[in-house]
Short mmCIF file of N, CA and C in Angstrom, two decimals:
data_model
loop_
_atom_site.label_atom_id
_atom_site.label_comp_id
_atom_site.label_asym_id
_atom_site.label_seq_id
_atom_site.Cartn_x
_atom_site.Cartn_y
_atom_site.Cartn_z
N UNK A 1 4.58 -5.55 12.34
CA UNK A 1 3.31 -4.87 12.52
C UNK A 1 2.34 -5.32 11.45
N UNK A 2 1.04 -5.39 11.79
CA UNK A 2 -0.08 -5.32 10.68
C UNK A 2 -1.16 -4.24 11.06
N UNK A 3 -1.76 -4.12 9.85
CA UNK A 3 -2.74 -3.29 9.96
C UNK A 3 -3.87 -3.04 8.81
N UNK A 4 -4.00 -1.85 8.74
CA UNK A 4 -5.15 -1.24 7.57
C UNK A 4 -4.21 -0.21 6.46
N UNK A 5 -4.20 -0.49 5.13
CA UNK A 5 -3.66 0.35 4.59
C UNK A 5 -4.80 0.90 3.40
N UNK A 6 -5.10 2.23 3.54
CA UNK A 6 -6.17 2.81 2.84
C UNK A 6 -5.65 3.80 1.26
N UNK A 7 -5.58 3.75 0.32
CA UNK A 7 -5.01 4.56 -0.67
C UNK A 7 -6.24 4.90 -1.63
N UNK A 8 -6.21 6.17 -1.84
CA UNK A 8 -6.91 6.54 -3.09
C UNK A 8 -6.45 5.45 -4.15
N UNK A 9 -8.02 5.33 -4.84
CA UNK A 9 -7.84 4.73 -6.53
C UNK A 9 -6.83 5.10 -7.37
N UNK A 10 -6.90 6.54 -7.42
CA UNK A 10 -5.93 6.98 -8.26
C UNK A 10 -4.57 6.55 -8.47
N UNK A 11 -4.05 6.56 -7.20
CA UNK A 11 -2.90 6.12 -6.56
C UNK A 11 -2.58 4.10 -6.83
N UNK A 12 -3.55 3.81 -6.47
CA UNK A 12 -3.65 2.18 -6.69
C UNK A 12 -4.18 1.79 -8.04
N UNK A 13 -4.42 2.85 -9.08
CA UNK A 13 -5.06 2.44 -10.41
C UNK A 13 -5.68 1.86 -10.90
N UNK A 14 -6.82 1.90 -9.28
CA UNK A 14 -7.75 1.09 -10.07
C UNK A 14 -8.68 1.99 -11.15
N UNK A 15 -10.17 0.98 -11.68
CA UNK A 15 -10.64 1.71 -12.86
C UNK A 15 -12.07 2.77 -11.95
N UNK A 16 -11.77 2.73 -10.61
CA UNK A 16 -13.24 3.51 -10.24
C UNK A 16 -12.40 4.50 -9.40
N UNK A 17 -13.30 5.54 -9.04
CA UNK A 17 -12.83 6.85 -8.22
C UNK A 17 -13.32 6.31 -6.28
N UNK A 18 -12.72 6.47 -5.49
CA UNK A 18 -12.74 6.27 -4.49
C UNK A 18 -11.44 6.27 -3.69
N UNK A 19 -11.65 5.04 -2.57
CA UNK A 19 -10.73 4.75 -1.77
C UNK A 19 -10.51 3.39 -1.63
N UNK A 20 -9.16 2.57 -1.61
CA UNK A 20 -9.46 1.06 -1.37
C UNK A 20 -8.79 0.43 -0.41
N UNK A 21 -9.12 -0.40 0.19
CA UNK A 21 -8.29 -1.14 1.49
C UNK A 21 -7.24 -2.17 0.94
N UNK A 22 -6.70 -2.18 2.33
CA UNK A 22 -6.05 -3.96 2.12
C UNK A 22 -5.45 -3.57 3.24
N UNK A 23 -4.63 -5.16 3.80
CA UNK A 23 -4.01 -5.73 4.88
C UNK A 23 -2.91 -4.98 4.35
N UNK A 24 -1.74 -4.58 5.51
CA UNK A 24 -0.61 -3.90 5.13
C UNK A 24 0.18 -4.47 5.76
N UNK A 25 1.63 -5.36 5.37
CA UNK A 25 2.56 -5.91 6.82
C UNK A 25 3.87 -4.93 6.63
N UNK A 26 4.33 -4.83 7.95
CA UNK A 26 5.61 -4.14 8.44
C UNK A 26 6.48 -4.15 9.00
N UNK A 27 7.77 -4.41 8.76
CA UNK A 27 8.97 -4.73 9.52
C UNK A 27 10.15 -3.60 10.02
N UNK A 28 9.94 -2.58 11.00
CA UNK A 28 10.57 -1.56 11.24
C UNK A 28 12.23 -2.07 11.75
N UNK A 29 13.01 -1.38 12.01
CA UNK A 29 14.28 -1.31 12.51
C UNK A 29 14.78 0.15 12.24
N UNK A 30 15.35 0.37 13.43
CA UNK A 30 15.86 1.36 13.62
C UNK A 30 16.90 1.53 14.68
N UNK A 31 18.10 2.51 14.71
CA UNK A 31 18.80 2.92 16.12
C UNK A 31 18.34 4.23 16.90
N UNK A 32 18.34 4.15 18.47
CA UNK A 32 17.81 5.33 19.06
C UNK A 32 19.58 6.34 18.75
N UNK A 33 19.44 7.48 18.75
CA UNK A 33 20.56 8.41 18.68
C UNK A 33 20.66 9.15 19.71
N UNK A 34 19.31 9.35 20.69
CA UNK A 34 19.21 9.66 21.85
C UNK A 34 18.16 9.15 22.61
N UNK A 35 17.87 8.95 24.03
CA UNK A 35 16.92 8.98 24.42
C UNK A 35 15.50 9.26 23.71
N UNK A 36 15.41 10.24 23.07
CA UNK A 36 14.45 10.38 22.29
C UNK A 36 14.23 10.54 20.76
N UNK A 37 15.46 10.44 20.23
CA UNK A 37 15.38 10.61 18.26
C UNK A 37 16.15 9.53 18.38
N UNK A 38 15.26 8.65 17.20
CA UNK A 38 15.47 7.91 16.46
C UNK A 38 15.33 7.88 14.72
N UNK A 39 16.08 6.84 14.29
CA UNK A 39 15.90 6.98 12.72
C UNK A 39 15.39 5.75 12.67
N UNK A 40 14.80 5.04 11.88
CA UNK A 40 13.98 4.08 11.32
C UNK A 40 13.73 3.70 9.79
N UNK A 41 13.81 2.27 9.15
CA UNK A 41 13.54 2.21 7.96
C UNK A 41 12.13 1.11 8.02
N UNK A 42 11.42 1.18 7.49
CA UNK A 42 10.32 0.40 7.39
C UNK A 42 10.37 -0.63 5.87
N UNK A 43 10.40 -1.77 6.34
CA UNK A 43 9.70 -2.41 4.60
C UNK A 43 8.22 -2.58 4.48
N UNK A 44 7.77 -2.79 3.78
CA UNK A 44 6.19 -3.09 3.79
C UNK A 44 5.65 -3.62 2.41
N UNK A 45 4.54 -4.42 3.12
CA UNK A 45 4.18 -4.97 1.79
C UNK A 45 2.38 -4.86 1.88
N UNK A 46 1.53 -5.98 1.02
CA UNK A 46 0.27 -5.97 1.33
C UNK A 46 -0.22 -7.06 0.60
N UNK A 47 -1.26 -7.61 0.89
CA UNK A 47 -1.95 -8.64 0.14
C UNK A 47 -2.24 -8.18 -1.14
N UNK A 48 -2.13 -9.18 -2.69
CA UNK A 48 -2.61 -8.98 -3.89
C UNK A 48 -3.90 -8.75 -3.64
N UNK A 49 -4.37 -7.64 -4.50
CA UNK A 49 -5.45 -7.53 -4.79
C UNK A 49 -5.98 -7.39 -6.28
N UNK A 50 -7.37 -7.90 -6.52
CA UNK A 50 -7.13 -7.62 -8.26
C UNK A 50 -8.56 -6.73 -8.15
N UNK A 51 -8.76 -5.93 -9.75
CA UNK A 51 -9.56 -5.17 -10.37
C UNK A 51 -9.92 -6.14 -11.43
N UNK A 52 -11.55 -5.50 -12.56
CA UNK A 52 -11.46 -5.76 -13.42
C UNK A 52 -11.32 -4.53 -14.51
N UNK A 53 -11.39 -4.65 -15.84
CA UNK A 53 -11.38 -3.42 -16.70
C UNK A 53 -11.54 -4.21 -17.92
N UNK A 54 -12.88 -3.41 -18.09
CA UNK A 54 -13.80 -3.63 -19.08
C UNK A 54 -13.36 -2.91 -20.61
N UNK A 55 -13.34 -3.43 -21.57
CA UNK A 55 -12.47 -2.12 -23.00
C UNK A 55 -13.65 -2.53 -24.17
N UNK A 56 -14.10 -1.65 -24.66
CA UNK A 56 -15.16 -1.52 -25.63
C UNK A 56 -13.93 -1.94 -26.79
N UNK A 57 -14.35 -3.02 -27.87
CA UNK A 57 -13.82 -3.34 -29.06
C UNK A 57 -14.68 -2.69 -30.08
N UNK A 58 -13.64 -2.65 -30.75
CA UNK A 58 -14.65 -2.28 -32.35
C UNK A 58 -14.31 -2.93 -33.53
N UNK A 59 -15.23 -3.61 -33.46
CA UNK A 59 -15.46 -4.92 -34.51
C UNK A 59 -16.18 -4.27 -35.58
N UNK A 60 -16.48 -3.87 -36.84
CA UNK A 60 -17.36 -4.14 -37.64
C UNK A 60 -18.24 -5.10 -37.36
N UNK A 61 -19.45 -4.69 -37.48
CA UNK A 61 -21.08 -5.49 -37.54
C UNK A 61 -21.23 -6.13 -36.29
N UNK A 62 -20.26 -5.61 -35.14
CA UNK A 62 -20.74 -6.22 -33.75
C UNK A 62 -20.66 -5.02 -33.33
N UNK A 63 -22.13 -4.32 -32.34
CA UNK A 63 -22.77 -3.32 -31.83
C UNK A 63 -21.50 -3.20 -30.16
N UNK A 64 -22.02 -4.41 -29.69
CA UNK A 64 -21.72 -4.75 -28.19
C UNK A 64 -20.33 -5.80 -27.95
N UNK A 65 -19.12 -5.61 -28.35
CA UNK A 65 -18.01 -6.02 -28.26
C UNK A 65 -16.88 -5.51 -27.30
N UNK A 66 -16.97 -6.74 -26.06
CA UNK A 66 -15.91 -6.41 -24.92
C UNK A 66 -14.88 -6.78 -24.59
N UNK A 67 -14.20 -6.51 -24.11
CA UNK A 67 -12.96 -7.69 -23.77
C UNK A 67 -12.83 -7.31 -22.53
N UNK A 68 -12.83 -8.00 -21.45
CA UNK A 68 -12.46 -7.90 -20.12
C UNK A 68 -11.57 -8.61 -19.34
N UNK A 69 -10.52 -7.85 -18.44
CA UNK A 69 -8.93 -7.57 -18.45
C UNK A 69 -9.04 -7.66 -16.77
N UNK A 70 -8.05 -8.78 -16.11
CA UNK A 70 -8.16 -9.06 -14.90
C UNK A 70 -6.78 -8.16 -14.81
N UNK A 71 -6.79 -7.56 -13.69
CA UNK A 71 -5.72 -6.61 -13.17
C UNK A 71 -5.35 -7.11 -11.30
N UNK A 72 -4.11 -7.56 -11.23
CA UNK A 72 -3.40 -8.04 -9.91
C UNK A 72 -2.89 -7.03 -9.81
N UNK A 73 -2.96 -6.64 -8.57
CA UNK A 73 -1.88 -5.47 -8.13
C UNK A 73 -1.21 -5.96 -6.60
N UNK A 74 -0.26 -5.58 -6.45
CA UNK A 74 0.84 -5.83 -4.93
C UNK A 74 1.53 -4.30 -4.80
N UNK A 75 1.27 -3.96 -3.50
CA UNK A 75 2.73 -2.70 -3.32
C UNK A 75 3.72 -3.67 -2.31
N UNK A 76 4.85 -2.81 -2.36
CA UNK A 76 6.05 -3.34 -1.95
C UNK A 76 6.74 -2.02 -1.54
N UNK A 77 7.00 -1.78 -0.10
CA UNK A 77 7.70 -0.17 0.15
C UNK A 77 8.73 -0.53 0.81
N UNK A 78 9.54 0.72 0.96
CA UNK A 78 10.83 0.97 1.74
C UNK A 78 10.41 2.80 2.54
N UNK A 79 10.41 2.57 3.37
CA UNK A 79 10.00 3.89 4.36
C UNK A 79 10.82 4.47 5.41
N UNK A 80 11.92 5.18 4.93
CA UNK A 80 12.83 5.70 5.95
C UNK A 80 12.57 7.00 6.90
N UNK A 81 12.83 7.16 8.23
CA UNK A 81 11.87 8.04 8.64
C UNK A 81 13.12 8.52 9.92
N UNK A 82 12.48 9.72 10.52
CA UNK A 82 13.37 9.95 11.56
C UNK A 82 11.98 10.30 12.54
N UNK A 83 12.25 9.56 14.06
CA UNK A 83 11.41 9.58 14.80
C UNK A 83 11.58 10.19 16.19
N UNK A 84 10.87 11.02 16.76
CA UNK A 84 10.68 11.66 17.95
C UNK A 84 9.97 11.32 19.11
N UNK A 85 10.69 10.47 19.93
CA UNK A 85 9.30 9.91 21.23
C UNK A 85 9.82 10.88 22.13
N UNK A 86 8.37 10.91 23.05
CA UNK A 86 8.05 12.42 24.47
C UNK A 86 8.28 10.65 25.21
N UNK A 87 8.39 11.77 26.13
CA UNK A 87 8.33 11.54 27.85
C UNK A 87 9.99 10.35 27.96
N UNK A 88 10.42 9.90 29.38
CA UNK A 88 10.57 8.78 29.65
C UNK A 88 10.88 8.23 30.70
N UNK A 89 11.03 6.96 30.74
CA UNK A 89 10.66 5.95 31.95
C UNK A 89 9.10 5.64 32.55
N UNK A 90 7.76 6.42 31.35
CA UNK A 90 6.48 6.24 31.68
C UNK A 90 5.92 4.85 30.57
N UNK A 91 5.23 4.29 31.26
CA UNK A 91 4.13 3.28 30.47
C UNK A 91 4.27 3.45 28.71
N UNK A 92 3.51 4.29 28.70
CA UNK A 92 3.13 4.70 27.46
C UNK A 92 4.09 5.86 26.73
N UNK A 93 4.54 6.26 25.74
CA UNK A 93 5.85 6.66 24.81
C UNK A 93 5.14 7.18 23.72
N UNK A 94 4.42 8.71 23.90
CA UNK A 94 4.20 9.17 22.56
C UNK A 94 5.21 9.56 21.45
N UNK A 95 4.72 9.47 20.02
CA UNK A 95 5.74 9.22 19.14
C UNK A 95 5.43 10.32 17.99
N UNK A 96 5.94 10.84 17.35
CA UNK A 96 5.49 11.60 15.84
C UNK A 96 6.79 10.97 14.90
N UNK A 97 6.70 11.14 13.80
CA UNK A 97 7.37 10.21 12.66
C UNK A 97 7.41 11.29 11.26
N UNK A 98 8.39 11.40 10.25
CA UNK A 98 8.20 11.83 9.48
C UNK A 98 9.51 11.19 8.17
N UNK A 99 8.66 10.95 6.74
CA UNK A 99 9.70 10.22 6.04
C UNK A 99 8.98 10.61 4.88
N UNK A 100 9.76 9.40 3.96
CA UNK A 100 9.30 9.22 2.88
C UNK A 100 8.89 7.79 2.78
N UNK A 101 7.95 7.45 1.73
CA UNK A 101 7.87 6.11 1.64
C UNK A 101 8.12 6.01 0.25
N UNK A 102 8.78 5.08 -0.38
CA UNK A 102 8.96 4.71 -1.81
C UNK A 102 8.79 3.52 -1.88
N UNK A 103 7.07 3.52 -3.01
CA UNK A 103 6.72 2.40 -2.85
C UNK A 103 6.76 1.78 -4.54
N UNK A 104 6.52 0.25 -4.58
CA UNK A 104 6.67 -0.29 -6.35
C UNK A 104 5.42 -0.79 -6.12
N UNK A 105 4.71 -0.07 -7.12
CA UNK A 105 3.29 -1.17 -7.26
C UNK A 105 3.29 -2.20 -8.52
N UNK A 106 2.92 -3.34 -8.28
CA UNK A 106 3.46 -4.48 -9.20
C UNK A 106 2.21 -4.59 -9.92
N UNK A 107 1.93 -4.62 -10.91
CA UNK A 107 0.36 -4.41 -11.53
C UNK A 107 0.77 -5.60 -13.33
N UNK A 108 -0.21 -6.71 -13.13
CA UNK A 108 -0.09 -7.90 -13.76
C UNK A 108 -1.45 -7.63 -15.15
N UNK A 109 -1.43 -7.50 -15.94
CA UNK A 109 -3.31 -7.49 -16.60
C UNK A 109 -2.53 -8.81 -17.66
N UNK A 110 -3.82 -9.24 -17.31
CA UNK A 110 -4.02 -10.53 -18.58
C UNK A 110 -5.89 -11.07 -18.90
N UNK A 111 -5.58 -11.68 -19.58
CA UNK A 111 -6.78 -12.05 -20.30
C UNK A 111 -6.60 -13.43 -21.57
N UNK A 112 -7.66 -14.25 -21.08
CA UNK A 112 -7.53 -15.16 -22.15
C UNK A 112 -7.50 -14.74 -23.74
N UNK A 113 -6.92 -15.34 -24.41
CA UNK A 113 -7.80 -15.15 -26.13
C UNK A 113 -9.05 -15.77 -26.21
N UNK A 114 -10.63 -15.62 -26.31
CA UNK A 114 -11.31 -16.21 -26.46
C UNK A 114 -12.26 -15.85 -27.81
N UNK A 115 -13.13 -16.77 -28.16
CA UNK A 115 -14.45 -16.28 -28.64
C UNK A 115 -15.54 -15.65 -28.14
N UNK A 116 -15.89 -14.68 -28.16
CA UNK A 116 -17.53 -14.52 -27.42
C UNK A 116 -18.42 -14.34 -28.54
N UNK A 117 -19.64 -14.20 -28.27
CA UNK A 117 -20.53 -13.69 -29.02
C UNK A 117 -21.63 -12.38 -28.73
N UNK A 118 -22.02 -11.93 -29.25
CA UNK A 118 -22.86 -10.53 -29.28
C UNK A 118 -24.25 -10.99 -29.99
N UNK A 119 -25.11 -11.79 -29.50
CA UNK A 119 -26.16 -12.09 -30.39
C UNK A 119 -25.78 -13.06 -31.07
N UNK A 120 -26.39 -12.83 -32.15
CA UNK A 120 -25.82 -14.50 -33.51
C UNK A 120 -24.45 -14.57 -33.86
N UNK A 121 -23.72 -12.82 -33.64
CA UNK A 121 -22.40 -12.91 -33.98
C UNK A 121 -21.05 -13.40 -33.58
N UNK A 122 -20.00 -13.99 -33.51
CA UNK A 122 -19.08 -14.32 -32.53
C UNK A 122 -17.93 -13.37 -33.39
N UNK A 123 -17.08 -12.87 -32.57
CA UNK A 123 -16.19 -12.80 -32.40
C UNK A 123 -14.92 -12.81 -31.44
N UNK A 124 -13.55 -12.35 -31.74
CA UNK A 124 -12.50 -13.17 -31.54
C UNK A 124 -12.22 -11.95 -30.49
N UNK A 125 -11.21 -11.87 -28.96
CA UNK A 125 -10.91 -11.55 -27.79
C UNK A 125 -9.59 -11.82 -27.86
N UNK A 126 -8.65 -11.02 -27.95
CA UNK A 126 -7.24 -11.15 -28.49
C UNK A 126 -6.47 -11.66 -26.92
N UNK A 127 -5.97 -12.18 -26.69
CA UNK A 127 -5.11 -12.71 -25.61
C UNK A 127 -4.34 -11.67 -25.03
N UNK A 128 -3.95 -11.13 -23.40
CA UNK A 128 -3.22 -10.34 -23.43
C UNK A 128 -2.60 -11.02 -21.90
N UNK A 129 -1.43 -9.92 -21.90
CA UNK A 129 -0.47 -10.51 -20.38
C UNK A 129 0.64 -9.24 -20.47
N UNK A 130 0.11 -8.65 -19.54
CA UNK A 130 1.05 -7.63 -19.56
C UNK A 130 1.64 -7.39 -17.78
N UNK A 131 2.81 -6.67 -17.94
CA UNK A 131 3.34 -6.41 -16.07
C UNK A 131 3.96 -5.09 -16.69
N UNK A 132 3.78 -4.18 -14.95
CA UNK A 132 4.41 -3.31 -15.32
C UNK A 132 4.87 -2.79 -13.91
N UNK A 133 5.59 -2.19 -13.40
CA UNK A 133 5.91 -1.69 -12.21
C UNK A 133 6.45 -0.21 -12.28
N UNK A 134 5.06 0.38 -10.76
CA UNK A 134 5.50 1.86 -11.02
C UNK A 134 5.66 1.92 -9.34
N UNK A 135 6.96 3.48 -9.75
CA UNK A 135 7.69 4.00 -8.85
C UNK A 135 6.72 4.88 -7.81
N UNK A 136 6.80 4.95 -6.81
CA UNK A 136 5.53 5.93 -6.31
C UNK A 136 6.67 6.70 -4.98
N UNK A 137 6.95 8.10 -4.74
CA UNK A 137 7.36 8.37 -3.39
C UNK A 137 6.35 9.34 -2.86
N UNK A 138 6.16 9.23 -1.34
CA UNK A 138 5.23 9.89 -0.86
C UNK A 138 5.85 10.42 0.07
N UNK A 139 5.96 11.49 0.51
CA UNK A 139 6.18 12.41 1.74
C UNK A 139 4.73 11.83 2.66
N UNK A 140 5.54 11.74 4.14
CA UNK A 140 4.40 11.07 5.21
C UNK A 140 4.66 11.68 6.85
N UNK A 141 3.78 11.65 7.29
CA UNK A 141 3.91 11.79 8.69
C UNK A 141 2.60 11.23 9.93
N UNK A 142 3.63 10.71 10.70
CA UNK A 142 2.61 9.61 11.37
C UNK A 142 2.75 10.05 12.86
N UNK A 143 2.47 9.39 13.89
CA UNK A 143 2.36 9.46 15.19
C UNK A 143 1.96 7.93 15.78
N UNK A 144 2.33 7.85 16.73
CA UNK A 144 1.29 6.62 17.54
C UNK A 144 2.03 6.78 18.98
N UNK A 145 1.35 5.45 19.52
CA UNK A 145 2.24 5.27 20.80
C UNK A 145 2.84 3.50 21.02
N UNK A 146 4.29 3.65 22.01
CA UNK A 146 4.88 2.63 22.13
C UNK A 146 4.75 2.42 23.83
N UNK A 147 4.42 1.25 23.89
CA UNK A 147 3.80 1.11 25.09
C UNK A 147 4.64 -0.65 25.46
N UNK A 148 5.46 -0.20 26.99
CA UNK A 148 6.14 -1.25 27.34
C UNK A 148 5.42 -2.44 28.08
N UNK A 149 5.84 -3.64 27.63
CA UNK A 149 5.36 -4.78 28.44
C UNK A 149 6.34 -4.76 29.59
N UNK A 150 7.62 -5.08 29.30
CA UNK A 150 8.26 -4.97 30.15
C UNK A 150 9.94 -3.86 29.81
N UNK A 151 10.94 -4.15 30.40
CA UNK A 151 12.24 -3.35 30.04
C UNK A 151 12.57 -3.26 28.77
N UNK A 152 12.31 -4.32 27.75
CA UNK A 152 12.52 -3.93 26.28
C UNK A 152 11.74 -4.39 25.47
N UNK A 153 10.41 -4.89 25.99
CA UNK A 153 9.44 -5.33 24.81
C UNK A 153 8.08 -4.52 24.77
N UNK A 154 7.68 -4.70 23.64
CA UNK A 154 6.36 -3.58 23.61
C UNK A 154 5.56 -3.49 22.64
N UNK A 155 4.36 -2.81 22.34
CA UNK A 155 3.51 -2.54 21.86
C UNK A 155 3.36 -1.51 21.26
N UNK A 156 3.22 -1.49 19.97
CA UNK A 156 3.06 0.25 18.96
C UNK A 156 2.24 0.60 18.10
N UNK A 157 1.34 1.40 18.57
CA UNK A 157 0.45 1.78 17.54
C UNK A 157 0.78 2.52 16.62
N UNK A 158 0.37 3.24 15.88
CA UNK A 158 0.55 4.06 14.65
C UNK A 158 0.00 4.53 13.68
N UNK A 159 -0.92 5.77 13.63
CA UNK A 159 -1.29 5.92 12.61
C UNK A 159 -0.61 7.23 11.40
N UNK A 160 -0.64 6.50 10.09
CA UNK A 160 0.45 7.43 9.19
C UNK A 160 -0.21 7.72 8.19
N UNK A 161 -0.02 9.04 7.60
CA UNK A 161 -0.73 9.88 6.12
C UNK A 161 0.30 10.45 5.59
N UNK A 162 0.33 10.06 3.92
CA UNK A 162 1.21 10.19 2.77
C UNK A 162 0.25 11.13 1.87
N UNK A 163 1.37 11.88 1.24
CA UNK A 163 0.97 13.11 0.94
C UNK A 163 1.16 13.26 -0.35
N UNK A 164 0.82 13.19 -1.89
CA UNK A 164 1.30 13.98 -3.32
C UNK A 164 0.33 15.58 -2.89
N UNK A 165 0.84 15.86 -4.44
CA UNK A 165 0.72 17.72 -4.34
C UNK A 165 -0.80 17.98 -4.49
N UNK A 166 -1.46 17.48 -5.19
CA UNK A 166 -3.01 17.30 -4.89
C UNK A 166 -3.55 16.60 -3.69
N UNK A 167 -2.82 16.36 -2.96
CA UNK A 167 -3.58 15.94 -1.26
C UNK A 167 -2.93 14.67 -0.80
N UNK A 168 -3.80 14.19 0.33
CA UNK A 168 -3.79 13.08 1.21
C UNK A 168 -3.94 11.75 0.37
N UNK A 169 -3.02 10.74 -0.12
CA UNK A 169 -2.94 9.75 -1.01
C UNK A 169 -3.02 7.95 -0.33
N UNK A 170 -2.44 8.12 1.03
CA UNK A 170 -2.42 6.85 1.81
C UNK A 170 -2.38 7.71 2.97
N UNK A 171 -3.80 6.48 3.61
CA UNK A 171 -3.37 6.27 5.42
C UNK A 171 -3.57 5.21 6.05
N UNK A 172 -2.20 4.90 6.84
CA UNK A 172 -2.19 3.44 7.14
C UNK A 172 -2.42 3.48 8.64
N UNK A 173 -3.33 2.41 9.34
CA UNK A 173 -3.33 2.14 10.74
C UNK A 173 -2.75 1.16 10.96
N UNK A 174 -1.95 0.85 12.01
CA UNK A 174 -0.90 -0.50 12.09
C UNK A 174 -0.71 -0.77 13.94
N UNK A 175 -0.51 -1.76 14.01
CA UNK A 175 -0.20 -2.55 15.73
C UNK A 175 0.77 -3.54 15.34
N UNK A 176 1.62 -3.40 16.61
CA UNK A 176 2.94 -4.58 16.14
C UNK A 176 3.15 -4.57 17.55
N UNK A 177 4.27 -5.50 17.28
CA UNK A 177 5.59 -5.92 18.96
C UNK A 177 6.57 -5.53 18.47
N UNK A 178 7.32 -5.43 19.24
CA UNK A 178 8.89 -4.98 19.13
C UNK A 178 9.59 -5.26 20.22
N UNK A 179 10.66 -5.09 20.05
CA UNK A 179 12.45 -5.47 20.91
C UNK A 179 13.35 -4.08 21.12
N UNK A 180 13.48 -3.78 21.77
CA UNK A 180 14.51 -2.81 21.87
C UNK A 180 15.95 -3.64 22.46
N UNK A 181 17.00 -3.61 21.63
CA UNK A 181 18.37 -4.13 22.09
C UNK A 181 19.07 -3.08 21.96
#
């Protein structure tokens, strides 16, 4: 599957308050247990994206001293879920979904060592390179529909919202193919 994956700043760390996008990819598998419940694990990933972040230095006798810090970020999830499709033997296969997702956000900051200057003054921009990876789990619940081409191939929409205790943190829209064996 691909799609739209939307997360609060907070959540994605960047340095502004909002909401931010990116491409989201998805590889489901799952066994049906009945006609209609299934369990499912999802992996998922998303395109790097970077930030910048600006840090006020304090130099003696330089007023206006910055250093500015490129920030890469990647998530990487595992999303296990147990799933409920209505109806069957019709076209279309409504679905509701509910899991967790546990995701690693991979977050890179570096920066050259350089010189700059502030007016007549120069000073020195200390070199940095740092990684760090954080744990994130979200309680989620999604819905879409699975819609047959033919006896076991098909089409699935999906849209899903992840939850921390202060609110709504990710919502992802996604379309894929699939196999039923």
């Amino acid at each position: 599957s691909i799609g739209l994956l939307t997360v609060t700043t907070s959540e994605s760390r960047k340095s502004w308050n909002g909401w931010d996008q990116n491409a989201e990819y998805r590889f489901d598998l799952g066994p049906y247990w009945t006609t209609h419940l299934k369990t499912d694990v999802a992996v998922t990933t998303n395109n790097m994206w970077s930030d910048w972040r600006s840090e006020r230095l304090s130099i003696p006798g330089v007023p206006t001293a910055y250093a500015y810090t490129q920030i890469d970020r990647q998530w990487f999830g595992v999303a296990p879920a147990v799933t409920w499709q209505f109806r069957e033997n019709t076209f279309m296969h409504p679905y509701v979904s509910g899991g967790v997702k546990v995701s690693l956000l991979e977050e890179h900051s570096f920066r050259d060592a350089t010189t700059q200057r502030s007016g007549a003054l120069s000073y020195q921009v200390p070199g940095l390179d740092e990684r760090r990876t954080l744990v994130l789990a979200r309680p989620f619940v999604a819905g879409g529909f699975k819609s047959y081409i033919n006896r076991s191939v098909f089409v699935r929409t999906e849209g899903r919202v992840a939850f921390a205790q202060d609110g709504v943190r990710q919502v992802s829209a996604v379309i894929g193919v699939g196999i039923d064996f």
